mmCIF file of C-alpha atoms in Angstrom:
data_model
loop_
_atom_site.group_PDB
_atom_site.id
_atom_site.type_symbol
_atom_site.label_atom_id
_atom_site.label_comp_id
_atom_site.label_asym_id
_atom_site.label_seq_id
_atom_site.Cartn_x
_atom_site.Cartn_y
_atom_site.Cartn_z
ATOM 1 C CA MET A 1 -10.765 13.312 40.181
ATOM 2 C CA ARG A 2 -11.671 14.749 36.761
ATOM 3 C CA VAL A 3 -9.641 12.797 35.296
ATOM 4 C CA LEU A 4 -11.934 9.684 36.129
ATOM 5 C CA LYS A 5 -14.391 11.047 35.657
ATOM 6 C CA THR A 6 -13.938 11.738 31.893
ATOM 7 C CA LEU A 7 -12.624 8.093 32.088
ATOM 8 C CA ALA A 8 -15.255 6.997 33.432
ATOM 9 C CA GLN A 9 -17.260 8.970 30.302
ATOM 10 C CA THR A 10 -15.030 7.150 27.868
ATOM 11 C CA THR A 11 -17.377 4.012 27.085
ATOM 12 C CA VAL A 12 -17.435 4.099 23.245
ATOM 13 C CA LEU A 13 -15.264 1.402 21.762
ATOM 14 C CA GLY A 14 -18.310 -0.575 21.492
ATOM 15 C CA CYS A 15 -20.753 0.889 19.921
ATOM 16 C CA ALA A 16 -17.446 2.858 17.231
ATOM 17 C CA VAL A 17 -15.552 -0.297 16.046
ATOM 18 C CA SER A 18 -16.410 -3.139 17.069
ATOM 19 C CA MET A 19 -19.909 -3.957 16.066
ATOM 20 C CA ILE A 20 -18.352 -5.224 12.880
ATOM 21 C CA PRO A 21 -18.956 -8.803 12.875
ATOM 22 C CA ALA A 22 -15.775 -9.805 11.072
ATOM 23 C CA ALA A 23 -15.834 -13.214 11.380
ATOM 24 C CA ALA A 24 -18.555 -13.508 8.486
ATOM 25 C CA PHE A 25 -15.339 -13.505 6.496
ATOM 26 C CA ALA A 26 -13.165 -16.360 7.612
ATOM 27 C CA GLY A 27 -14.426 -17.654 10.782
ATOM 28 C CA GLY A 28 -16.391 -20.330 10.174
ATOM 29 C CA TRP A 29 -20.461 -20.293 10.253
ATOM 30 C CA SER A 30 -20.517 -17.730 12.824
ATOM 31 C CA THR A 31 -21.335 -13.544 12.623
ATOM 32 C CA GLU A 32 -20.242 -12.841 16.033
ATOM 33 C CA GLY A 33 -17.067 -11.465 17.641
ATOM 34 C CA ILE A 34 -15.767 -11.257 20.452
ATOM 35 C CA ALA A 35 -18.468 -10.155 23.703
ATOM 36 C CA ASP A 36 -21.223 -8.388 20.864
ATOM 37 C CA TYR A 37 -23.485 -7.941 24.226
ATOM 38 C CA ASP A 38 -21.844 -4.726 25.012
ATOM 39 C CA LEU A 39 -25.414 -3.398 25.518
ATOM 40 C CA LEU A 40 -25.659 -5.160 28.516
ATOM 41 C CA PHE A 41 -23.786 -2.836 30.116
ATOM 42 C CA ALA A 42 -25.407 0.202 29.438
ATOM 43 C CA LYS A 43 -25.005 2.560 32.689
ATOM 44 C CA GLU A 44 -29.240 3.714 31.356
ATOM 45 C CA ARG A 45 -32.101 1.791 32.934
ATOM 46 C CA PHE A 46 -33.328 0.794 29.045
ATOM 47 C CA ALA A 47 -31.251 1.226 25.585
ATOM 48 C CA PHE A 48 -32.329 -0.634 22.459
ATOM 49 C CA GLU A 49 -29.786 -1.192 19.702
ATOM 50 C CA ALA A 50 -30.713 -1.689 15.881
ATOM 51 C CA GLN A 51 -27.660 -3.216 13.550
ATOM 52 C CA SER A 52 -26.977 -3.828 10.016
ATOM 53 C CA THR A 53 -24.258 -5.273 8.237
ATOM 54 C CA VAL A 54 -23.260 -5.546 4.733
ATOM 55 C CA ALA A 55 -20.175 -8.120 4.281
ATOM 56 C CA LEU A 56 -18.553 -7.407 0.822
ATOM 57 C CA ARG A 57 -16.828 -11.071 0.541
ATOM 58 C CA ASN A 58 -14.099 -11.866 -2.469
ATOM 59 C CA VAL A 59 -13.463 -15.927 -3.113
ATOM 60 C CA ASP A 60 -12.647 -17.058 -5.826
ATOM 61 C CA PHE A 61 -11.969 -20.990 -6.514
ATOM 62 C CA LYS A 62 -8.825 -21.706 -8.618
ATOM 63 C CA ASN A 63 -7.420 -25.745 -10.080
ATOM 64 C CA ALA A 64 -10.261 -27.426 -8.941
ATOM 65 C CA LYS A 65 -9.446 -31.188 -10.204
ATOM 66 C CA THR A 66 -13.019 -33.905 -9.026
ATOM 67 C CA THR A 67 -12.829 -37.010 -8.959
ATOM 68 C CA VAL A 68 -15.344 -40.555 -8.187
ATOM 69 C CA ASN A 69 -14.139 -42.795 -5.858
ATOM 70 C CA SER A 70 -10.137 -41.708 -6.309
ATOM 71 C CA VAL A 71 -10.714 -43.391 -9.925
ATOM 72 C CA ILE A 72 -12.489 -41.882 -11.996
ATOM 73 C CA ASP A 73 -11.692 -38.108 -13.551
ATOM 74 C CA LEU A 74 -14.131 -35.599 -13.922
ATOM 75 C CA SER A 75 -11.919 -32.387 -13.817
ATOM 76 C CA ALA A 76 -12.705 -32.101 -17.539
ATOM 77 C CA LEU A 77 -16.069 -31.752 -17.266
ATOM 78 C CA GLY A 78 -16.544 -28.573 -16.356
ATOM 79 C CA SER A 79 -13.901 -24.690 -15.460
ATOM 80 C CA ALA A 80 -11.489 -25.877 -12.937
ATOM 81 C CA LYS A 81 -12.130 -22.679 -11.248
ATOM 82 C CA ALA A 82 -15.006 -20.983 -9.736
ATOM 83 C CA ASP A 83 -14.834 -17.251 -9.444
ATOM 84 C CA ASP A 84 -17.226 -14.964 -6.382
ATOM 85 C CA ILE A 85 -18.375 -17.782 -4.672
ATOM 86 C CA ALA A 86 -18.827 -16.182 -1.128
ATOM 87 C CA PRO A 87 -21.966 -13.844 -2.127
ATOM 88 C CA ASN A 88 -21.911 -10.610 0.355
ATOM 89 C CA LEU A 89 -24.273 -10.973 3.361
ATOM 90 C CA TRP A 90 -26.761 -8.724 4.390
ATOM 91 C CA LEU A 91 -26.666 -8.979 8.229
ATOM 92 C CA ASN A 92 -29.397 -7.062 10.947
ATOM 93 C CA SER A 93 -29.776 -8.056 14.434
ATOM 94 C CA GLY A 94 -32.060 -5.863 16.816
ATOM 95 C CA SER A 95 -31.207 -5.641 21.002
ATOM 96 C CA VAL A 96 -32.760 -4.597 24.199
ATOM 97 C CA LYS A 97 -31.530 -4.024 28.135
ATOM 98 C CA LEU A 98 -33.624 -3.627 30.493
ATOM 99 C CA GLY A 99 -32.709 -2.169 34.148
ATOM 100 C CA LEU A 100 -35.156 -4.641 36.389
ATOM 101 C CA THR A 101 -33.504 -3.569 39.913
ATOM 102 C CA ASP A 102 -30.712 -1.090 40.653
ATOM 103 C CA ASN A 103 -28.900 -4.411 40.789
ATOM 104 C CA LEU A 104 -30.737 -6.913 38.687
ATOM 105 C CA ASP A 105 -31.216 -6.471 34.860
ATOM 106 C CA LEU A 106 -32.113 -8.371 31.469
ATOM 107 C CA PHE A 107 -30.714 -8.678 28.446
ATOM 108 C CA ALA A 108 -32.447 -10.213 25.000
ATOM 109 C CA ARG A 109 -31.797 -9.895 21.600
ATOM 110 C CA VAL A 110 -32.988 -11.042 17.740
ATOM 111 C CA SER A 111 -30.107 -11.776 15.698
ATOM 112 C CA GLN A 112 -28.205 -13.813 12.334
ATOM 113 C CA PRO A 113 -25.642 -15.817 14.207
ATOM 114 C CA TYR A 114 -25.049 -18.134 11.910
ATOM 115 C CA ALA A 115 -24.705 -17.731 8.216
ATOM 116 C CA ILE A 116 -23.824 -19.632 5.019
ATOM 117 C CA SER A 117 -23.128 -19.060 1.500
ATOM 118 C CA GLU A 118 -20.981 -21.062 -0.763
ATOM 119 C CA GLN A 119 -22.223 -20.791 -4.616
ATOM 120 C CA PRO A 120 -18.975 -21.852 -6.484
ATOM 121 C CA GLY A 121 -21.956 -22.382 -9.099
ATOM 122 C CA PHE A 122 -22.962 -24.795 -11.893
ATOM 123 C CA ASP A 123 -20.561 -24.647 -14.205
ATOM 124 C CA TRP A 124 -17.355 -25.374 -12.172
ATOM 125 C CA ASN A 125 -16.230 -29.237 -12.185
ATOM 126 C CA GLY A 126 -16.622 -29.408 -8.121
ATOM 127 C CA ARG A 127 -20.794 -29.519 -8.954
ATOM 128 C CA PHE A 128 -20.536 -32.953 -8.377
ATOM 129 C CA ALA A 129 -19.417 -32.265 -5.114
ATOM 130 C CA ILE A 130 -21.139 -29.512 -3.813
ATOM 131 C CA ALA A 131 -22.328 -26.387 -5.601
ATOM 132 C CA GLU A 132 -23.992 -24.072 -3.481
ATOM 133 C CA THR A 133 -24.335 -24.339 0.241
ATOM 134 C CA ASN A 134 -26.850 -22.244 1.972
ATOM 135 C CA ALA A 135 -28.130 -21.266 5.897
ATOM 136 C CA ASP A 136 -30.412 -19.013 7.561
ATOM 137 C CA ALA A 137 -30.039 -19.041 10.973
ATOM 138 C CA LEU A 138 -32.818 -16.880 13.672
ATOM 139 C CA GLY A 139 -30.930 -16.411 16.992
ATOM 140 C CA ILE A 140 -32.762 -15.830 20.127
ATOM 141 C CA ASP A 141 -30.781 -15.106 23.535
ATOM 142 C CA ALA A 142 -32.469 -13.523 26.853
ATOM 143 C CA MET A 143 -29.818 -13.041 29.894
ATOM 144 C CA LEU A 144 -29.787 -12.123 33.360
ATOM 145 C CA SER A 145 -27.727 -10.351 34.653
ATOM 146 C CA TYR A 146 -26.625 -9.706 38.854
ATOM 147 C CA LYS A 147 -23.878 -6.977 40.261
ATOM 148 C CA HIS A 148 -22.661 -6.654 43.824
ATOM 149 C CA GLU A 149 -20.977 -3.873 44.918
ATOM 150 C CA VAL A 150 -18.162 -5.715 46.482
ATOM 151 C CA SER A 151 -16.256 -2.577 47.384
ATOM 152 C CA ASP A 152 -16.094 0.980 46.789
ATOM 153 C CA GLY A 153 -17.372 1.747 43.601
ATOM 154 C CA LYS A 154 -15.661 -2.092 42.051
ATOM 155 C CA PHE A 155 -18.491 -4.378 41.860
ATOM 156 C CA ILE A 156 -18.705 -7.801 40.280
ATOM 157 C CA ARG A 157 -21.346 -9.239 38.121
ATOM 158 C CA VAL A 158 -23.190 -12.138 36.928
ATOM 159 C CA PHE A 159 -24.491 -13.312 33.570
ATOM 160 C CA GLY A 160 -26.827 -16.308 31.874
ATOM 161 C CA GLY A 161 -29.206 -17.401 30.008
ATOM 162 C CA VAL A 162 -30.555 -18.715 27.216
ATOM 163 C CA ARG A 163 -29.787 -19.234 23.778
ATOM 164 C CA SER A 164 -31.668 -20.816 20.928
ATOM 165 C CA VAL A 165 -31.665 -20.698 17.118
ATOM 166 C CA THR A 166 -33.407 -21.693 14.573
ATOM 167 C CA VAL A 167 -31.267 -23.161 11.453
ATOM 168 C CA ASP A 168 -32.920 -23.725 7.588
ATOM 169 C CA TYR A 169 -29.931 -25.736 5.197
ATOM 170 C CA GLU A 170 -29.807 -26.069 1.580
ATOM 171 C CA GLN A 171 -26.869 -28.228 -0.528
ATOM 172 C CA LEU A 172 -27.149 -28.209 -4.543
ATOM 173 C CA SER A 173 -24.845 -30.746 -6.584
ATOM 174 C CA ARG A 174 -25.413 -32.381 -9.073
ATOM 175 C CA SER A 175 -25.001 -36.335 -9.352
ATOM 176 C CA LEU A 176 -23.218 -38.084 -12.945
ATOM 177 C CA ASP A 177 -23.903 -41.298 -14.463
ATOM 178 C CA THR A 178 -20.777 -42.748 -15.334
ATOM 179 C CA ASN A 179 -22.029 -44.625 -17.603
ATOM 180 C CA THR A 180 -24.127 -42.579 -19.751
ATOM 181 C CA PHE A 181 -22.504 -39.052 -18.511
ATOM 182 C CA GLU A 182 -26.014 -37.765 -18.236
ATOM 183 C CA GLU A 183 -26.548 -35.058 -15.091
ATOM 184 C CA SER A 184 -29.126 -34.743 -12.953
ATOM 185 C CA ASP A 185 -29.754 -32.122 -9.648
ATOM 186 C CA VAL A 186 -29.653 -33.194 -6.265
ATOM 187 C CA ALA A 187 -31.261 -31.149 -3.699
ATOM 188 C CA ILE A 188 -31.448 -31.366 0.568
ATOM 189 C CA ASN A 189 -33.581 -28.906 1.912
ATOM 190 C CA VAL A 190 -33.707 -29.608 5.548
ATOM 191 C CA GLU A 191 -34.875 -27.257 8.785
ATOM 192 C CA THR A 192 -34.639 -27.498 12.164
ATOM 193 C CA ASP A 193 -37.531 -26.887 14.898
ATOM 194 C CA ARG A 194 -36.429 -23.978 17.615
ATOM 195 C CA GLU A 195 -32.858 -25.445 19.562
ATOM 196 C CA TYR A 196 -31.315 -24.158 22.582
ATOM 197 C CA GLY A 197 -28.019 -24.071 24.498
ATOM 198 C CA PHE A 198 -26.809 -21.757 27.438
ATOM 199 C CA ARG A 199 -24.290 -18.309 27.962
ATOM 200 C CA LEU A 200 -22.841 -18.093 31.565
ATOM 201 C CA GLY A 201 -20.311 -15.601 32.298
ATOM 202 C CA ALA A 202 -18.868 -13.089 34.921
ATOM 203 C CA ALA A 203 -17.080 -9.664 35.130
ATOM 204 C CA PHE A 204 -15.143 -7.064 36.789
ATOM 205 C CA GLU A 205 -15.971 -3.667 36.977
ATOM 206 C CA VAL A 206 -14.784 -0.038 38.333
ATOM 207 C CA PRO A 207 -17.505 1.952 36.053
ATOM 208 C CA GLU A 208 -15.021 5.297 36.947
ATOM 209 C CA ILE A 209 -11.852 4.269 35.739
ATOM 210 C CA ALA A 210 -14.017 2.650 32.051
ATOM 211 C CA LEU A 211 -12.570 -1.084 33.833
ATOM 212 C CA ARG A 212 -14.449 -4.068 32.540
ATOM 213 C CA ALA A 213 -13.078 -7.558 31.965
ATOM 214 C CA LEU A 214 -15.142 -10.630 31.617
ATOM 215 C CA VAL A 215 -15.282 -14.246 30.373
ATOM 216 C CA ALA A 216 -18.009 -15.775 29.724
ATOM 217 C CA TYR A 217 -18.365 -19.305 28.098
ATOM 218 C CA GLU A 218 -21.300 -20.379 25.541
ATOM 219 C CA SER A 219 -22.357 -23.750 25.076
ATOM 220 C CA GLU A 220 -22.712 -26.500 22.368
ATOM 221 C CA ILE A 221 -25.796 -26.567 20.393
ATOM 222 C CA ASP A 222 -27.071 -29.745 18.838
ATOM 223 C CA LEU A 223 -29.808 -29.367 15.354
ATOM 224 C CA ASP A 224 -31.989 -32.421 14.670
ATOM 225 C CA LEU A 225 -32.892 -30.971 11.297
ATOM 226 C CA GLU A 226 -35.910 -32.537 9.026
ATOM 227 C CA GLY A 227 -36.962 -32.351 5.323
ATOM 228 C CA ASP A 228 -36.308 -33.864 2.222
ATOM 229 C CA LEU A 229 -33.716 -34.784 -0.177
ATOM 230 C CA ALA A 230 -34.214 -34.875 -4.395
ATOM 231 C CA GLY A 231 -32.390 -36.733 -6.837
ATOM 232 C CA LEU A 232 -30.397 -39.453 -5.359
ATOM 233 C CA VAL A 233 -33.269 -42.264 -5.819
ATOM 234 C CA ALA A 234 -36.332 -41.871 -7.883
ATOM 235 C CA VAL A 235 -38.523 -39.460 -6.022
ATOM 236 C CA PRO A 236 -38.441 -36.645 -3.353
ATOM 237 C CA LEU A 237 -37.713 -38.788 0.366
ATOM 238 C CA ALA A 238 -38.136 -37.503 3.557
ATOM 239 C CA ALA A 239 -34.301 -36.976 5.461
ATOM 240 C CA SER A 240 -33.035 -36.309 8.576
ATOM 241 C CA ALA A 241 -29.638 -34.944 9.764
ATOM 242 C CA ASN A 242 -28.063 -34.340 13.113
ATOM 243 C CA ALA A 243 -25.453 -31.352 14.298
ATOM 244 C CA THR A 244 -24.155 -29.329 16.157
ATOM 245 C CA LEU A 245 -22.789 -25.660 17.199
ATOM 246 C CA PRO A 246 -19.141 -25.623 18.464
ATOM 247 C CA GLN A 247 -18.883 -24.072 22.308
ATOM 248 C CA SER A 248 -16.980 -21.356 22.947
ATOM 249 C CA LEU A 249 -15.042 -19.628 25.375
ATOM 250 C CA GLU A 250 -14.402 -15.855 25.358
ATOM 251 C CA ALA A 251 -12.315 -13.235 27.242
ATOM 252 C CA LYS A 252 -12.168 -9.544 26.728
ATOM 253 C CA ILE A 253 -10.659 -6.740 29.095
ATOM 254 C CA GLN A 254 -11.545 -3.063 28.689
ATOM 255 C CA THR A 255 -10.212 0.320 30.028
ATOM 256 C CA GLY A 256 -8.988 3.819 30.027
ATOM 257 C CA VAL A 257 -5.747 4.667 30.096
ATOM 258 C CA ALA A 258 -6.210 8.573 30.160
ATOM 259 C CA PRO A 259 -9.008 11.121 29.813
ATOM 260 C CA GLY A 260 -11.019 10.522 26.852
ATOM 261 C CA TRP A 261 -9.311 6.915 25.472
ATOM 262 C CA LEU A 262 -9.831 4.191 26.054
ATOM 263 C CA VAL A 263 -8.046 0.281 25.194
ATOM 264 C CA SER A 264 -8.903 -2.823 24.821
ATOM 265 C CA LEU A 265 -8.385 -6.644 24.354
ATOM 266 C CA GLY A 266 -9.952 -10.104 23.764
ATOM 267 C CA VAL A 267 -9.733 -13.801 22.943
ATOM 268 C CA LYS A 268 -12.111 -15.985 21.972
ATOM 269 C CA TRP A 269 -12.431 -20.007 21.301
ATOM 270 C CA THR A 270 -14.551 -21.489 19.296
ATOM 271 C CA ASP A 271 -14.849 -25.705 18.719
ATOM 272 C CA TRP A 272 -15.773 -25.654 15.512
ATOM 273 C CA SER A 273 -13.649 -29.150 15.451
ATOM 274 C CA VAL A 274 -16.840 -30.266 16.810
ATOM 275 C CA LEU A 275 -18.891 -30.133 13.285
ATOM 276 C CA ASN A 276 -16.522 -32.616 11.677
ATOM 277 C CA GLU A 277 -19.382 -34.074 9.234
ATOM 278 C CA LEU A 278 -23.390 -33.480 8.589
ATOM 279 C CA SER A 279 -24.565 -37.027 7.818
ATOM 280 C CA VAL A 280 -28.598 -36.457 5.656
ATOM 281 C CA ASP A 281 -29.754 -40.293 6.174
ATOM 282 C CA LEU A 282 -33.333 -41.700 3.769
ATOM 283 C CA PRO A 283 -34.538 -44.406 6.035
ATOM 284 C CA ALA A 284 -37.182 -45.106 3.539
ATOM 285 C CA ALA A 285 -34.556 -45.383 0.403
ATOM 286 C CA SER A 286 -31.633 -46.321 2.824
ATOM 287 C CA ALA A 287 -29.607 -44.160 1.582
ATOM 288 C CA THR A 288 -27.362 -41.139 3.010
ATOM 289 C CA VAL A 289 -25.175 -38.457 2.064
ATOM 290 C CA VAL A 290 -22.337 -37.554 4.135
ATOM 291 C CA ARG A 291 -20.222 -33.952 3.909
ATOM 292 C CA ASP A 292 -16.875 -34.747 5.008
ATOM 293 C CA LEU A 293 -16.183 -30.911 6.852
ATOM 294 C CA SER A 294 -13.232 -31.539 8.613
ATOM 295 C CA TYR A 295 -12.734 -28.320 10.497
ATOM 296 C CA SER A 296 -10.403 -27.381 13.002
ATOM 297 C CA ASP A 297 -10.777 -25.059 16.183
ATOM 298 C CA GLY A 298 -11.378 -21.234 15.682
ATOM 299 C CA TRP A 299 -9.099 -18.519 17.253
ATOM 300 C CA ILE A 300 -10.087 -15.076 17.023
ATOM 301 C CA VAL A 301 -7.573 -12.256 19.464
ATOM 302 C CA GLU A 302 -8.982 -8.927 18.501
ATOM 303 C CA ALA A 303 -6.627 -5.172 20.325
ATOM 304 C CA GLY A 304 -9.323 -2.106 20.143
ATOM 305 C CA VAL A 305 -8.910 1.610 21.284
ATOM 306 C CA GLY A 306 -11.077 4.598 21.452
ATOM 307 C CA HIS A 307 -11.063 7.908 21.862
ATOM 308 C CA GLN A 308 -13.526 10.374 22.874
ATOM 309 C CA LEU A 309 -12.862 13.978 20.746
ATOM 310 C CA THR A 310 -16.122 15.987 22.177
ATOM 311 C CA GLU A 311 -18.810 15.635 24.335
ATOM 312 C CA LYS A 312 -20.523 14.002 21.024
ATOM 313 C CA LEU A 313 -18.378 12.409 18.687
ATOM 314 C CA SER A 314 -16.299 9.219 19.454
ATOM 315 C CA VAL A 315 -13.862 7.540 17.095
ATOM 316 C CA GLY A 316 -12.459 3.631 17.602
ATOM 317 C CA SER A 317 -9.709 1.524 15.911
ATOM 318 C CA THR A 318 -9.532 -2.388 16.285
ATOM 319 C CA LEU A 319 -6.916 -4.719 14.326
ATOM 320 C CA THR A 320 -8.217 -8.441 14.812
ATOM 321 C CA TRP A 321 -6.838 -11.235 14.075
ATOM 322 C CA ASP A 322 -8.434 -14.442 12.900
ATOM 323 C CA LYS A 323 -7.242 -18.398 12.838
ATOM 324 C CA GLY A 324 -9.686 -19.776 10.320
ATOM 325 C CA ILE A 325 -10.847 -23.006 10.495
ATOM 326 C CA GLY A 326 -10.435 -25.351 7.277
ATOM 327 C CA GLY A 327 -11.932 -25.375 3.614
ATOM 328 C CA PRO A 328 -13.068 -21.605 2.114
ATOM 329 C CA TYR A 329 -12.288 -20.123 5.485
ATOM 330 C CA SER A 330 -8.652 -18.999 6.028
ATOM 331 C CA ASP A 331 -6.694 -16.813 8.331
ATOM 332 C CA TYR A 332 -7.337 -13.660 7.896
ATOM 333 C CA TYR A 333 -6.214 -10.026 9.104
ATOM 334 C CA ALA A 334 -8.875 -7.037 9.452
ATOM 335 C CA LEU A 335 -8.332 -3.219 10.177
ATOM 336 C CA GLY A 336 -12.116 -1.655 11.573
ATOM 337 C CA LEU A 337 -12.176 2.074 11.897
ATOM 338 C CA GLY A 338 -15.049 3.723 13.441
ATOM 339 C CA GLY A 339 -16.920 6.974 15.293
ATOM 340 C CA SER A 340 -19.924 7.335 16.915
ATOM 341 C CA TYR A 341 -21.830 10.457 16.990
ATOM 342 C CA ASP A 342 -24.488 11.408 19.565
ATOM 343 C CA LEU A 343 -27.541 12.572 17.849
ATOM 344 C CA THR A 344 -29.451 13.472 20.927
ATOM 345 C CA GLU A 345 -28.827 13.194 24.687
ATOM 346 C CA ASN A 346 -31.022 9.540 24.532
ATOM 347 C CA VAL A 347 -29.924 8.409 20.893
ATOM 348 C CA LYS A 348 -26.332 7.748 19.627
ATOM 349 C CA PHE A 349 -25.751 6.232 15.500
ATOM 350 C CA SER A 350 -22.403 4.545 15.128
ATOM 351 C CA LEU A 351 -20.867 3.827 11.446
ATOM 352 C CA GLY A 352 -17.688 1.585 10.811
ATOM 353 C CA GLY A 353 -15.665 0.332 8.333
ATOM 354 C CA ARG A 354 -13.459 -3.100 8.478
ATOM 355 C CA ALA A 355 -11.228 -3.934 5.565
ATOM 356 C CA ILE A 356 -9.678 -7.759 5.594
ATOM 357 C CA TYR A 357 -7.205 -9.324 4.085
ATOM 358 C CA LYS A 358 -8.383 -12.853 4.065
ATOM 359 C CA THR A 359 -4.541 -15.378 3.353
ATOM 360 C CA ALA A 360 -4.493 -17.809 0.704
ATOM 361 C CA GLY A 361 -5.722 -21.505 0.635
ATOM 362 C CA GLU A 362 -6.814 -24.769 -0.336
ATOM 363 C CA GLY A 363 -9.501 -27.165 0.895
ATOM 364 C CA ALA A 364 -11.612 -29.990 -0.441
ATOM 365 C CA TYR A 365 -15.335 -31.057 -0.634
ATOM 366 C CA ASN A 366 -16.182 -34.494 0.034
ATOM 367 C CA ILE A 367 -19.079 -36.010 -0.524
ATOM 368 C CA GLN A 368 -20.184 -40.043 0.390
ATOM 369 C CA ARG A 369 -23.224 -40.401 -0.879
ATOM 370 C CA THR A 370 -25.099 -44.326 -0.459
ATOM 371 C CA VAL A 371 -28.113 -46.289 -2.258
ATOM 372 C CA GLY A 372 -28.884 -49.091 -0.735
ATOM 373 C CA ALA A 373 -25.180 -51.197 -1.058
ATOM 374 C CA THR A 374 -23.850 -49.171 -3.712
ATOM 375 C CA THR A 375 -21.708 -46.104 -1.840
ATOM 376 C CA THR A 376 -20.265 -43.107 -4.035
ATOM 377 C CA GLU A 377 -16.882 -40.934 -3.326
ATOM 378 C CA VAL A 378 -16.817 -37.571 -5.085
ATOM 379 C CA ASN A 379 -13.630 -35.634 -3.960
ATOM 380 C CA THR A 380 -13.324 -31.672 -5.510
ATOM 381 C CA ASP A 381 -9.463 -30.749 -4.148
ATOM 382 C CA TYR A 382 -9.847 -26.686 -4.855
ATOM 383 C CA GLU A 383 -6.803 -23.583 -3.904
ATOM 384 C CA TYR A 384 -7.541 -20.261 -4.148
ATOM 385 C CA ASP A 385 -5.895 -16.897 -3.306
ATOM 386 C CA SER A 386 -5.410 -13.869 -1.347
ATOM 387 C CA SER A 387 -7.925 -11.169 -1.265
ATOM 388 C CA TRP A 388 -9.115 -7.734 0.108
ATOM 389 C CA ASN A 389 -12.595 -7.909 1.641
ATOM 390 C CA PHE A 390 -14.637 -5.406 2.948
ATOM 391 C CA ALA A 391 -17.749 -5.090 5.722
ATOM 392 C CA VAL A 392 -20.268 -1.476 6.238
ATOM 393 C CA SER A 393 -21.546 -1.716 8.964
ATOM 394 C CA SER A 394 -24.353 1.282 10.990
ATOM 395 C CA LYS A 395 -26.018 0.568 14.636
ATOM 396 C CA LEU A 396 -28.810 2.969 16.357
ATOM 397 C CA ARG A 397 -28.687 3.290 20.156
ATOM 398 C CA VAL A 398 -31.442 4.506 21.878
ATOM 399 C CA ALA A 399 -30.990 4.627 25.966
ATOM 400 C CA PHE A 400 -32.799 6.357 28.775
#
């Protein structure tokens, strides 16, 4: 029984390492990892977590070629490269778990679940397609969880609830008068009201050996964006757009394997191919701007191991593979290392880092602008080399 008791204490891997949202590098717009709501399973009646992550990204475009209507070559009107197109990100979140009864728990979270920051700039020849894309999201999640003991020490848990998000989207570029070669700025700024989806899941738990196996589904979230577009016509006009944030399915299992040791394996599929384009409409001018995204579905696989060194100190490591979804978001491989220390009986501090090897790739920015009966298509093809990226994340947990 002492071995089982020691295994039951080994619940540190999530705090030690898996807190780092590596998807902020290459897994599309999502900043969330696999089953990143571990706080829901905290054994304490009340628990609170605050997390902050700095993502240090390193992507340079090269060999850019830009054409208009597949005929006019604009490649000489700017540099064929763009350095540091993916600025660093700072991501924050806060979560709370409250035990309402012995079997019923409430989980709530405020986070930045999606982030876009692509800034090749206004000096490369691709500025006639995309110079900058920036988007911020504010997510608020709430779930209820019910745990039922099916036999001695073995539990089934079902959980589900609401996911919600607001999104602010900005897309900057230049248009070109091919007769005078005069450039003008084109700026799209649109945002959403709060939009809603849901999460449903189930887990099998044996706390005595730190065993947990879960599967969860997250629904699509349809976005209705409103704002304005300036530069395509003489005056800024009201603009609207529709987009869909993808559904996902994930599974994760963890278990104690020896006194003080925990291993885990997780996989997540995200339906990024549903986001094949972003179309912005200006009804007053019979105009549209369509951005072809052509994403493919995303896959993330992550294996981890954690070890409890002392009663207060634990360490862990993860290996991650992310398939990428296309464009500047290529495959990556990551190694994460971290530690968790009990500052007091009720307060735990975690610090982790992740080194990410992002593979070389190629992509394209394809923009179609229509005003009345005139359509202009701008295409920029680009390449990028492999690169190393990094993240540092800290987390503070208070539980009692």
